[in-house]
């Protein structure tokens, strides 16, 4: 299986910055895309940003120009640099990976982390 562990959340004032990290571990054979999702209370889960193994990125319109997703393929890590944070960015942020394991080389599945809370408030 694949385990994902997020870190870096916390409380920050509006206009501030945070950097989230997500480490993937386990019997990983290959990871294609890695992504960050978020969900605020009462809201549906939202795709924030995604990055492919080749480095292609895509962002939600609400965060474009403020957030940057990046990954370290050698370390199976993905990061989310969040700048100019707004109160509406408050949510639980979860890491997602589309990966195959050494037991099932040709079979890919989605794996999720537990999430990290980001609160933007003065």
Coordinates of C-alpha atoms in Angstrom, one line a residue:
X1 CA 0.0 0.0 0.0
X2 CA 0.8 3.7 -0.2
X3 CA 0.8 6.0 2.8
X4 CA 0.6 9.8 2.6
X5 CA 1.4 12.1 5.5
X6 CA 0.9 15.8 5.3
X7 CA 2.5 18.5 7.4
X8 CA 2.8 22.3 7.5
X9 CA -0.7 23.4 8.3
X10 CA -1.5 25.9 11.0
X11 CA -3.0 29.3 11.8
X12 CA -1.9 32.3 9.7
X13 CA -3.1 35.8 9.3
X14 CA -4.6 37.0 6.1
X15 CA -1.9 37.9 3.6
X16 CA 0.5 35.4 5.1
X17 CA 2.1 32.3 3.7
X18 CA 2.3 28.6 4.5
X19 CA 4.1 25.7 2.9
X20 CA 2.4 22.3 3.0
X21 CA 4.4 19.1 2.5
X22 CA 3.2 15.5 1.8
X23 CA 5.4 12.5 2.0
X24 CA 4.5 9.3 0.2
X25 CA 5.8 6.0 1.5
X26 CA 5.2 2.2 1.3
X27 CA 5.5 -0.3 -1.5
X28 CA 5.4 2.3 -4.2
X29 CA 6.3 1.3 -7.8
X30 CA 5.2 4.5 -9.6
X31 CA 3.4 7.7 -8.9
X32 CA 1.9 9.6 -11.8
X33 CA 0.0 12.6 -10.5
X34 CA 0.1 14.1 -7.1
X35 CA -2.5 16.7 -5.9
X36 CA -3.8 18.8 -3.1
X37 CA -7.5 18.9 -2.3
X38 CA -9.3 20.9 0.4
X39 CA -12.6 20.8 2.1
X40 CA -14.1 23.5 4.3
X41 CA -17.0 22.8 6.7
X42 CA -20.2 22.6 4.8
X43 CA -18.5 22.6 1.4
X44 CA -17.6 20.0 -1.1
X45 CA -14.1 18.7 -1.6
X46 CA -12.2 20.9 -4.0
X47 CA -9.2 20.2 -6.2
X48 CA -6.6 22.9 -5.4
X49 CA -3.7 21.9 -7.6
X50 CA -2.2 18.9 -9.3
X51 CA 1.2 18.1 -10.7
X52 CA 2.2 15.2 -13.0
X53 CA 5.4 13.2 -12.9
X54 CA 6.6 15.3 -15.8
X55 CA 6.0 18.5 -13.9
X56 CA 2.8 19.7 -15.6
X57 CA 0.7 21.7 -13.2
X58 CA -2.9 22.8 -13.0
X59 CA -4.7 25.0 -10.5
X60 CA -8.1 25.9 -9.3
X61 CA -9.0 29.4 -10.4
X62 CA -9.4 30.5 -6.9
X63 CA -5.8 29.9 -6.1
X64 CA -4.0 30.5 -9.4
X65 CA -1.3 33.1 -9.0
X66 CA -1.2 32.6 -5.2
X67 CA -0.4 28.9 -4.7
X68 CA 2.4 26.9 -6.3
X69 CA 2.5 23.1 -6.4
X70 CA 5.8 21.2 -6.8
X71 CA 7.1 17.7 -6.3
X72 CA 10.4 15.9 -5.7
X73 CA 10.0 12.6 -7.6
X74 CA 13.2 11.1 -6.0
X75 CA 11.8 11.6 -2.5
X76 CA 8.1 11.0 -3.4
X77 CA 7.2 14.4 -2.0
X78 CA 4.7 17.0 -3.0
X79 CA 4.6 20.6 -1.7
X80 CA 2.1 23.4 -1.8
X81 CA 3.4 26.9 -1.3
X82 CA 0.5 29.1 -0.3
X83 CA 1.0 32.9 -0.5
X84 CA -1.4 35.8 0.0
X85 CA -3.7 33.6 2.0
X86 CA -7.3 34.6 2.5
X87 CA -9.9 33.6 5.1
X88 CA -11.7 31.6 2.4
X89 CA -8.6 29.4 2.1
X90 CA -9.4 28.0 5.5
X91 CA -10.0 24.2 5.1
X92 CA -8.5 20.8 5.7
X93 CA -6.0 20.2 3.0
X94 CA -5.4 16.6 1.9
X95 CA -2.7 15.1 -0.3
X96 CA -3.6 12.7 -3.1
X97 CA -1.5 10.4 -5.2
X98 CA -2.3 8.2 -8.2
X99 CA 0.1 5.4 -7.8
X100 CA 0.9 1.7 -8.4
X101 CA 2.5 -0.6 -6.0
X102 CA 5.2 -3.3 -6.4
X103 CA 2.5 -5.9 -5.8
X104 CA 0.3 -4.6 -8.6
X105 CA 2.6 -3.0 -11.1
X106 CA 0.0 -2.3 -13.8
X107 CA -2.8 -1.2 -11.5
X108 CA -3.1 2.4 -10.4
X109 CA -5.2 3.6 -7.6
X110 CA -5.8 6.9 -5.7
X111 CA -4.4 7.2 -2.2
X112 CA -5.2 9.9 0.4
X113 CA -3.5 11.4 3.4
X114 CA -5.3 12.3 6.6
X115 CA -5.2 16.0 6.0
X116 CA -3.8 19.1 7.7
X117 CA -5.8 22.0 8.9
X118 CA -5.1 25.5 7.5
X119 CA -6.8 28.4 9.2
X120 CA -6.5 31.9 7.9
X121 CA -7.8 34.4 10.5
X122 CA -6.8 37.6 12.2

